[in-house]
Coordinates of C-alpha atoms in Angstrom, one line a residue:
Chain A
M1 CA -24.2 -25.1 18.4
N2 CA -24.8 -24.5 14.7
K3 CA -28.1 -22.7 15.5
I4 CA -26.3 -20.4 17.9
K5 CA -23.7 -19.6 15.2
N6 CA -26.4 -18.8 12.7
F7 CA -28.2 -16.6 15.3
D8 CA -24.9 -14.8 15.9
Q9 CA -24.4 -14.3 12.2
Y10 CA -27.9 -13.0 11.8
L11 CA -27.3 -10.5 14.6
I12 CA -24.1 -9.4 12.9
L13 CA -25.9 -9.0 9.6
L14 CA -28.7 -7.1 11.2
T15 CA -26.2 -4.8 13.0
A16 CA -24.5 -4.2 9.6
A17 CA -27.9 -3.5 8.0
G18 CA -28.8 -1.1 10.8
F19 CA -25.5 0.7 10.3
A20 CA -26.2 0.8 6.5
A21 CA -29.6 2.4 7.2
I22 CA -28.0 5.0 9.4
G23 CA -25.5 5.6 6.7
V24 CA -28.3 6.2 4.1
V25 CA -29.9 8.7 6.5
M26 CA -26.6 10.5 6.8
G27 CA -26.3 10.6 3.0
F28 CA -29.7 12.0 2.5
A29 CA -29.1 14.6 5.3
T30 CA -25.9 15.7 3.5
I31 CA -27.7 16.1 0.2
E32 CA -30.5 18.1 1.7
H33 CA -28.0 20.3 3.6
F34 CA -26.2 21.0 0.4
S35 CA -29.3 21.6 -1.5
N36 CA -30.7 24.0 1.1
T37 CA -27.4 25.9 1.2
L38 CA -27.5 26.4 -2.6
A39 CA -31.0 27.7 -2.4
D40 CA -30.3 30.0 0.5
P41 CA -26.8 30.4 2.0
G42 CA -28.2 31.9 5.2
W43 CA -30.6 29.0 5.8
S44 CA -28.8 27.7 8.9
Q45 CA -29.9 30.9 10.8
T46 CA -33.6 30.3 10.0
Q47 CA -36.4 28.0 11.2
V48 CA -35.7 25.8 8.1
Y49 CA -32.5 24.6 9.8
L50 CA -34.2 23.9 13.1
D51 CA -36.9 21.9 11.2
Y52 CA -34.1 20.0 9.3
V53 CA -32.3 19.1 12.5
S54 CA -35.5 18.0 14.3
R55 CA -36.7 16.0 11.3
Y56 CA -33.5 14.0 10.9
D57 CA -33.3 13.5 14.7
R58 CA -36.8 11.9 14.4
I59 CA -35.7 9.8 11.4
L60 CA -32.5 8.6 13.1
T61 CA -34.2 7.7 16.4
P62 CA -35.8 4.4 15.4
L63 CA -32.5 3.3 13.8
I64 CA -30.6 4.0 16.9
M65 CA -33.3 2.2 18.8
F66 CA -32.9 -0.8 16.5
E67 CA -29.1 -0.9 17.1
I68 CA -29.6 -0.6 20.9
L69 CA -32.1 -3.4 20.7
L70 CA -29.6 -5.6 18.9
L71 CA -27.0 -4.7 21.5
A72 CA -29.5 -5.6 24.3
I73 CA -30.0 -9.0 22.6
C74 CA -26.3 -9.5 22.0
I75 CA -25.5 -9.2 25.7
P76 CA -27.6 -12.1 27.0
R77 CA -26.5 -14.2 24.1
R78 CA -23.1 -14.4 25.8
F79 CA -24.5 -16.8 28.5
L80 CA -27.9 -18.1 27.4
Q81 CA -28.8 -21.1 25.2
D82 CA -31.0 -21.0 22.1
K83 CA -34.6 -21.1 23.5
P84 CA -34.1 -18.8 26.6
L85 CA -32.1 -16.5 24.3
L86 CA -34.9 -16.3 21.7
M87 CA -37.4 -15.8 24.5
I88 CA -35.5 -13.0 26.1
S89 CA -35.0 -11.4 22.7
A90 CA -38.7 -11.5 22.1
A91 CA -39.3 -10.1 25.6
I92 CA -37.0 -7.2 24.9
L93 CA -38.6 -6.4 21.6
T94 CA -42.0 -6.6 23.1
L95 CA -41.0 -4.3 26.0
A96 CA -39.5 -1.8 23.5
A97 CA -42.7 -1.9 21.3
I98 CA -45.0 -1.4 24.3
M99 CA -42.9 1.5 25.7
F100 CA -42.8 3.1 22.3
L101 CA -46.6 3.0 22.0
I102 CA -47.2 4.1 25.5
A103 CA -44.5 6.7 26.2
G104 CA -43.0 7.6 22.8
A105 CA -39.5 7.2 21.4
L106 CA -37.4 9.0 24.0
L107 CA -38.6 7.1 27.1
S108 CA -38.6 3.8 25.3
I109 CA -35.0 4.3 24.2
T110 CA -34.1 5.4 27.7
V111 CA -35.7 2.3 29.3
I112 CA -34.0 0.0 26.7
L113 CA -30.7 1.8 27.3
I114 CA -30.9 1.4 31.0
F115 CA -32.0 -2.2 30.7
S116 CA -29.0 -2.8 28.3
L117 CA -26.7 -1.0 30.8
V118 CA -27.9 -3.2 33.6
M119 CA -27.5 -6.3 31.5
Q120 CA -24.0 -5.3 30.5
I121 CA -23.0 -4.7 34.1
V122 CA -24.5 -8.1 35.1
T123 CA -22.5 -9.7 32.2
L124 CA -19.3 -8.0 33.4
A125 CA -20.0 -9.3 36.9
I126 CA -20.6 -12.9 35.6
F127 CA -17.5 -12.6 33.6
Y128 CA -15.5 -11.5 36.6
L129 CA -16.9 -14.5 38.5
R130 CA -15.8 -16.7 35.6
Y131 CA -19.1 -18.1 34.7
P132 CA -18.2 -21.0 32.4
V133 CA -20.8 -21.0 29.7
M134 CA -20.3 -17.5 28.2
R135 CA -19.8 -17.5 24.5
F136 CA -17.8 -14.9 22.5
L137 CA -16.9 -14.6 18.9
K138 CA -13.4 -13.6 19.7
A139 CA -11.3 -15.8 21.9
G140 CA -9.2 -14.6 24.8
K141 CA -10.4 -13.2 28.1
T142 CA -8.8 -9.8 27.5
A143 CA -10.5 -9.4 24.2
Q144 CA -13.8 -10.5 25.7
F145 CA -13.5 -8.0 28.5
G146 CA -12.5 -5.3 26.1
S147 CA -15.6 -6.0 24.0
M148 CA -17.9 -5.7 27.0
I149 CA -16.2 -2.5 28.2
A150 CA -16.4 -0.9 24.8
H151 CA -20.1 -1.7 24.3
L152 CA -20.7 -0.5 27.9
G153 CA -19.0 2.8 27.0
I154 CA -21.1 3.1 23.8
L155 CA -24.3 2.5 25.8
I156 CA -23.2 5.2 28.4
F157 CA -22.4 7.6 25.5
I158 CA -25.9 7.1 23.9
I159 CA -27.6 7.6 27.2
D160 CA -25.6 10.7 27.7
V161 CA -26.4 12.2 24.4
I162 CA -30.0 11.3 24.3
A163 CA -31.1 11.7 27.9
I164 CA -28.8 14.1 29.7
K165 CA -27.4 16.3 27.0
D166 CA -28.8 19.5 28.5
Q167 CA -27.7 18.8 32.1
A168 CA -24.6 20.0 33.9
V169 CA -23.3 16.4 34.4
H170 CA -23.4 15.8 30.6
L171 CA -19.7 16.3 29.8
R172 CA -18.5 14.3 32.8
V173 CA -20.6 11.3 31.8
F174 CA -19.3 11.8 28.2
W175 CA -15.7 11.5 29.4
I176 CA -16.5 8.4 31.4
A177 CA -18.1 6.9 28.3
T178 CA -15.0 7.9 26.3
F179 CA -12.7 6.2 28.8
F180 CA -14.7 3.0 28.6
I181 CA -14.9 3.0 24.8
V182 CA -11.2 3.7 24.3
C183 CA -10.0 1.2 26.9
G184 CA -12.4 -1.3 25.6
F185 CA -11.3 -1.0 22.0
I186 CA -7.6 -1.2 23.0
L187 CA -8.2 -4.4 25.0
L188 CA -10.4 -5.8 22.2
F189 CA -8.0 -5.2 19.3
Y190 CA -4.7 -5.6 21.2
P191 CA -5.4 -8.2 23.9
D192 CA -1.7 -9.0 24.4
I193 CA -1.0 -5.4 25.3
L194 CA -1.3 -6.3 29.0
K195 CA 1.4 -8.9 28.5
G196 CA 3.7 -6.4 26.8
K197 CA 3.6 -8.3 23.5
R198 CA 2.5 -7.3 20.0
G199 CA -1.3 -7.6 19.6
Q200 CA -2.7 -10.3 17.4
A201 CA -5.5 -9.9 14.9
Chain B
M1 CA 4.4 43.2 16.2
D2 CA 6.7 42.8 13.2
V3 CA 4.7 42.2 10.1
N4 CA 7.7 42.7 7.8
S5 CA 9.6 39.9 9.5
Y6 CA 6.6 37.6 9.2
L7 CA 6.2 38.5 5.5
S8 CA 9.9 37.8 4.8
T9 CA 9.6 34.5 6.5
R10 CA 6.5 33.6 4.6
E11 CA 8.2 34.5 1.3
F12 CA 11.3 32.5 2.2
V13 CA 9.2 29.4 3.1
S14 CA 7.4 29.7 -0.2
L15 CA 10.6 30.2 -2.2
V16 CA 12.3 27.2 -0.7
G17 CA 9.3 25.0 0.0
Y18 CA 7.7 25.1 -3.5
P19 CA 10.7 23.6 -5.4
L20 CA 11.1 21.2 -2.5
S21 CA 7.5 20.0 -3.0
I22 CA 8.2 19.5 -6.7
F23 CA 11.3 17.4 -5.8
L24 CA 9.1 15.4 -3.4
L25 CA 6.7 14.6 -6.2
A26 CA 9.6 13.4 -8.4
V27 CA 10.9 11.2 -5.5
S28 CA 7.4 9.8 -5.1
L29 CA 7.2 9.0 -8.8
L30 CA 10.6 7.3 -8.7
L31 CA 9.4 5.3 -5.7
L32 CA 6.3 4.2 -7.4
V33 CA 8.2 3.0 -10.5
A34 CA 10.9 1.3 -8.4
A35 CA 8.3 -0.4 -6.2
N36 CA 6.4 -1.7 -9.2
S37 CA 9.3 -2.8 -11.4
G38 CA 9.9 -6.1 -9.9
R39 CA 12.7 -7.4 -7.6
K40 CA 15.5 -5.7 -9.7
F41 CA 14.6 -2.2 -8.5
R42 CA 13.0 -3.0 -5.2
P43 CA 16.3 -2.5 -3.2
Y44 CA 16.2 1.2 -4.3
C45 CA 12.9 1.6 -2.4
G46 CA 14.6 1.8 0.9
P47 CA 16.8 4.8 0.1
L48 CA 13.9 6.4 -1.8
F49 CA 11.6 6.0 1.2
G50 CA 14.3 7.6 3.3
L51 CA 14.7 10.5 0.9
Q52 CA 10.9 10.9 0.7
I53 CA 10.4 11.0 4.4
G54 CA 13.5 13.3 4.8
V55 CA 12.1 15.8 2.3
I56 CA 8.7 15.8 4.0
G57 CA 10.6 16.4 7.3
A58 CA 12.4 19.3 5.7
G59 CA 9.1 20.7 4.6
F60 CA 7.7 20.4 8.1
L61 CA 10.7 22.3 9.4
L62 CA 9.9 25.1 7.0
I63 CA 6.3 25.1 8.1
I64 CA 7.2 25.2 11.8
Y65 CA 9.6 28.1 11.1
L66 CA 6.7 30.0 9.6
H67 CA 4.4 29.1 12.5
V68 CA 7.0 30.3 15.1
S69 CA 7.3 33.5 13.1
I70 CA 3.5 34.0 13.3
M71 CA 3.6 33.4 17.1
Q72 CA 6.4 35.8 17.6
N73 CA 5.6 38.6 15.1
L74 CA 1.8 38.6 14.7
P75 CA 0.1 39.0 18.1
L76 CA -3.5 39.8 18.1
V77 CA -3.6 43.4 19.4
E78 CA -6.7 45.4 20.4
P79 CA -6.1 48.4 18.2
F80 CA -7.4 51.1 20.5
S81 CA -5.9 50.2 23.8
G82 CA -2.8 48.4 22.3
S83 CA -3.2 45.5 24.7
V84 CA -2.2 42.1 23.4
I85 CA -5.3 39.8 23.3
G86 CA -3.2 36.7 22.6
R87 CA -0.7 35.0 20.3
F88 CA -1.3 32.4 17.6
Y89 CA 0.0 29.0 18.5
I90 CA -0.8 27.2 15.2
P91 CA -0.1 23.5 14.9
P92 CA 1.6 22.3 11.7
W93 CA -1.5 20.7 10.2
V94 CA -3.9 23.4 9.4
E95 CA -5.3 24.4 5.9
S96 CA -3.3 22.7 3.2
E97 CA -0.5 21.5 5.6
R98 CA -2.8 18.7 6.6
V99 CA -2.2 17.0 3.3
L100 CA 1.5 17.0 3.8
Y101 CA 0.9 15.5 7.2
W102 CA -1.3 12.8 5.7
L103 CA 1.4 12.1 3.1
L104 CA 4.1 11.8 5.9
L105 CA 2.0 9.2 7.7
V106 CA 1.2 7.2 4.6
S107 CA 4.9 7.3 3.7
V108 CA 6.0 6.0 7.1
I109 CA 3.4 3.2 7.1
A110 CA 4.3 2.3 3.5
F111 CA 8.0 2.2 4.5
R112 CA 7.1 -0.1 7.3
I113 CA 5.3 -2.4 4.9
F114 CA 8.4 -2.4 2.6
R115 CA 10.6 -3.5 5.6
R116 CA 8.2 -6.3 6.6
Q117 CA 6.5 -7.4 3.4
P118 CA 8.6 -6.2 0.5
S119 CA 6.4 -7.9 -2.1
L120 CA 3.5 -5.6 -1.2
T121 CA 5.5 -2.4 -1.6
G122 CA 4.2 -1.9 -5.1
R123 CA 0.6 -1.2 -4.0
A124 CA 1.7 0.6 -0.9
A125 CA 3.6 3.1 -3.0
V126 CA 0.5 4.0 -5.1
P127 CA -1.2 6.2 -2.4
V128 CA 2.2 7.8 -1.6
F129 CA 2.5 9.0 -5.2
M130 CA -1.2 10.0 -5.5
L131 CA -1.2 12.0 -2.3
A132 CA 2.1 13.7 -3.3
A133 CA 0.6 14.6 -6.7
F134 CA -2.6 15.9 -5.1
M135 CA -0.6 17.9 -2.6
V136 CA 1.8 19.5 -5.0
I137 CA -0.8 20.3 -7.7
L138 CA -3.9 21.2 -5.7
E139 CA -3.1 21.7 -2.0
N140 CA 0.4 22.9 -1.9
P141 CA 1.2 24.3 1.6
F142 CA 4.1 26.2 0.2
K143 CA 2.5 27.9 -2.8
D144 CA 0.5 30.4 -0.6
P145 CA 1.3 29.4 3.0
L146 CA -1.6 29.5 5.4
I147 CA -3.6 31.6 3.0
S148 CA -6.8 31.7 5.1
F149 CA -5.0 32.9 8.2
H150 CA -2.8 35.3 6.2
D151 CA -5.8 36.9 4.5
G152 CA -7.7 37.2 7.8
Y153 CA -4.8 38.9 9.6
M154 CA -3.9 41.2 6.7
G155 CA -7.6 42.1 6.4
F156 CA -7.6 43.1 10.1
L157 CA -4.4 45.2 9.6
Q158 CA -5.9 46.9 6.6
A159 CA -9.2 47.7 8.5
V160 CA -7.0 49.2 11.3
S161 CA -5.0 51.3 8.8
L162 CA -8.3 52.6 7.2
S163 CA -9.9 53.2 10.6
D164 CA -12.9 51.3 9.4
M165 CA -14.7 50.6 12.7
A166 CA -17.1 48.0 11.4
A167 CA -14.4 46.1 9.6
I168 CA -12.1 46.3 12.6
N169 CA -14.8 44.8 14.9
D170 CA -15.7 42.1 12.5
S171 CA -12.1 41.0 11.8
L172 CA -11.1 41.2 15.4
R173 CA -14.0 39.1 16.5
S174 CA -13.3 36.6 13.8
L175 CA -9.6 36.3 14.6
A176 CA -10.2 36.2 18.3
G177 CA -12.8 33.4 17.8
K178 CA -10.4 31.4 15.6
M179 CA -7.5 32.0 18.0
F180 CA -9.3 30.6 21.1
G181 CA -11.7 28.2 19.5
Y182 CA -9.5 26.8 16.8
Y183 CA -5.8 27.6 16.5
N184 CA -4.9 27.7 20.2
S185 CA -7.4 25.0 21.3
P186 CA -5.8 22.0 22.9
Y187 CA -8.2 19.8 20.9
M188 CA -6.3 21.0 17.8
W189 CA -3.4 18.8 18.9
I190 CA -5.7 15.8 19.2
H191 CA -8.6 15.8 16.8
P192 CA -7.0 16.6 13.4
P193 CA -3.7 14.7 13.8
L194 CA -5.5 11.5 15.0
L195 CA -8.0 11.9 12.2
F196 CA -5.3 12.0 9.6
F197 CA -3.5 9.1 11.2
G198 CA -6.7 7.1 10.8
Y199 CA -7.0 8.3 7.2
A200 CA -3.4 7.2 6.5
L201 CA -4.1 3.7 7.9
F202 CA -7.3 3.4 6.0
T203 CA -5.5 4.6 2.8
I204 CA -2.9 1.8 3.1
S205 CA -5.6 -0.8 4.0
V206 CA -7.5 -0.1 0.8
M207 CA -4.4 -1.0 -1.2
F208 CA -4.5 -4.5 0.4
L209 CA -8.3 -4.7 -0.1
S210 CA -7.8 -3.9 -3.8
Y211 CA -6.3 -7.4 -4.3
G212 CA -9.8 -8.8 -3.8
E213 CA -11.5 -11.0 -1.2
G214 CA -10.7 -14.3 -2.7
R215 CA -9.1 -17.3 -0.9
N216 CA -5.6 -16.4 -2.3
N217 CA -5.7 -13.0 -0.7
K218 CA -6.4 -14.1 2.9
R219 CA -3.0 -12.8 4.0
R220 CA -3.6 -9.4 2.4
M221 CA -7.1 -9.2 3.8
K222 CA -5.6 -9.9 7.2
L223 CA -3.2 -7.0 6.7
A224 CA -6.0 -4.8 5.6
Y225 CA -7.9 -5.8 8.7
S226 CA -4.9 -5.0 11.0
H227 CA -4.6 -1.5 9.5
I228 CA -8.3 -0.9 9.6
K229 CA -8.5 -2.1 13.3
L230 CA -5.9 0.5 14.4
G231 CA -7.4 3.2 12.1
F232 CA -10.8 2.6 13.6
L233 CA -9.5 2.9 17.2
V234 CA -7.7 6.2 16.2
L235 CA -10.8 7.5 14.3
T236 CA -13.0 6.7 17.3
I237 CA -10.8 8.7 19.7
A238 CA -10.5 11.5 17.2
L239 CA -14.3 11.7 16.7
L240 CA -14.9 11.5 20.4
F241 CA -12.6 14.4 21.1
G242 CA -14.3 16.4 18.3
Y243 CA -17.6 16.4 20.3
P244 CA -16.6 18.5 23.4
W245 CA -14.5 20.7 21.0
A246 CA -17.7 21.4 18.9
L247 CA -19.7 22.1 22.0
T248 CA -17.3 24.9 23.1
A249 CA -16.0 26.3 19.8
W250 CA -19.3 26.0 17.9
K251 CA -21.9 26.5 20.6
D252 CA -23.7 29.2 18.7
L253 CA -23.1 27.6 15.2
P254 CA -25.2 25.0 13.4
W255 CA -22.8 22.1 13.6
W256 CA -25.3 19.3 14.3
W257 CA -26.1 17.4 11.1
D258 CA -23.4 19.4 9.3
P259 CA -22.3 17.5 6.1
K260 CA -18.8 16.7 7.4
V261 CA -20.2 15.5 10.7
N262 CA -22.7 13.3 8.8
S263 CA -20.1 11.8 6.5
S264 CA -17.7 11.2 9.4
I265 CA -20.3 9.3 11.3
L266 CA -21.1 7.4 8.1
M267 CA -17.5 6.5 7.7
W268 CA -17.2 5.3 11.4
V269 CA -20.4 3.2 11.0
L270 CA -19.1 1.6 7.8
Y271 CA -15.7 0.7 9.3
S272 CA -17.6 -0.6 12.4
S273 CA -19.7 -2.8 10.1
Y274 CA -16.5 -4.1 8.4
L275 CA -15.0 -5.0 11.8
H276 CA -18.2 -6.9 12.7
T277 CA -18.5 -8.8 9.5
Y278 CA -14.7 -9.6 9.5
L279 CA -15.3 -11.7 12.5
Y280 CA -16.8 -14.2 10.1
Y281 CA -14.3 -13.6 7.3
S282 CA -11.7 -15.9 8.9
Q283 CA -14.4 -18.6 8.9
G284 CA -14.9 -18.2 5.2
R285 CA -18.3 -16.5 5.6
L286 CA -19.5 -13.0 4.7
T287 CA -16.4 -12.6 2.6
K288 CA -17.9 -10.4 -0.2
L289 CA -19.8 -8.3 2.3
T290 CA -16.7 -7.6 4.3
Y291 CA -14.7 -6.8 1.2
F292 CA -17.3 -4.4 -0.3
T293 CA -17.9 -2.7 3.1
G294 CA -14.2 -2.0 3.4
M295 CA -14.0 -0.6 -0.1
F296 CA -17.1 1.5 0.3
A297 CA -15.9 2.8 3.7
F298 CA -12.8 4.2 2.0
A299 CA -14.9 5.8 -0.7
V300 CA -16.8 7.5 2.0
L301 CA -13.5 8.6 3.6
L302 CA -12.6 10.3 0.3
F303 CA -16.0 11.9 0.2
T304 CA -15.6 13.1 3.8
F305 CA -12.3 14.7 3.0
F306 CA -13.3 16.3 -0.3
S307 CA -16.8 17.4 0.9
G308 CA -15.1 20.2 2.8
Y309 CA -14.1 21.8 -0.5
F310 CA -17.5 21.6 -2.2
I311 CA -20.2 21.4 0.4
P312 CA -20.5 24.5 2.6
G313 CA -20.9 24.0 6.4
V314 CA -19.2 25.0 9.6
H315 CA -16.5 22.4 9.0
S316 CA -15.8 23.3 5.4
S317 CA -13.4 25.6 3.5
S318 CA -15.8 26.2 0.7

């Protein structure tokens, strides 16, 4: 059980590290935006702006992929033991690397996202059937359910923004993702809300 | 259209509101002193909080009075046909009014802390005073009420009086764009108020974090967590509702990778990191990381807010 706890902790630390890296990219983008505006106030109407957007999209993509991969690993850890968990994590990483080399970032992210989405739905189904060996960091079935729903919503949101941003159905999917994210966070943070009591930390 | 009526209302609001804001600052200072002077003066905090919130409420009544006057007396009229394009329904948290709104929320949350945990009122009163000082000295909504809107509308009227076709077209297009994409947008009633509610919760939380992450401060860290938790939920909803608004209001503008968008996402990411690492805080692990992430996230919040003044972008006032 201690090994699992350490694995969980490493996943949390890696998640935080990924977020920190995303934060650094945001910081650099802000500095560059400011610097470009000082040099030429009308730069956002030029090709320089389009190059800036495209470059930072490319820089951010692997970091988003990294976070999605961690999410994909976090999901099976809810119901797998050490060795199978490490094996499936390695399989996910290998799949992602192969897809990236063969088909590029967009398709590999999309495949990993869809894989994560399927895993999350399977996890929800198992939760619903009360599979006994699922592990969560936060006790309470409502909080557990909320966590799964929130992460499902985040996955749908990322799929929506990356893969179907230019399609007519984009905003509808966005609102579905928003619904899941908001409901998920409410249940995660205030699990007693369904009982009409004050939520507990 | 009755511009004179609007101008008189604006002058009245400024005349009454400005001394009211100075009084508010004095009350905030008294509150800060009373809250930090030990048990002897702590009972005075209750009435002072009541007075503080009451004065802010009076300030908002003045602001609403001005906004109603704008709605009634300053329609947007097409100057050649005389047809009314629309009326301005401006919420009471635009331009410098948002700081008063932020102050109101921080005051209410601090009052709640006073009622439940009186010993912590001292720190909770600090952001109340600092925000009041910032508002009165630098972002006073009563000193020159709604200056950006006022200048825009008056510029339009001036262009019409001078029959300057180019200026008329420019100002009409700008005002109409702001009317439908900004002032009258339903998102205006969701995105900004929720954002500042989140800011208020994070502002109070940092006061608890400032005690440090040590073992003796577990209760305060838990209080910080409970405020950050709600703040994060509210911030997430606010940011999510900002996205479809940006798609419609800024569809032809370069808002992606805008500095404020970047720093808002950074802030969200940092608070998300805090919530993840806090899962281990209660087990005595990742304590320093949790603490520093929370503190740094608030620093980014301040940067996000102030960047609008110094860093140009679609979101900024600079």
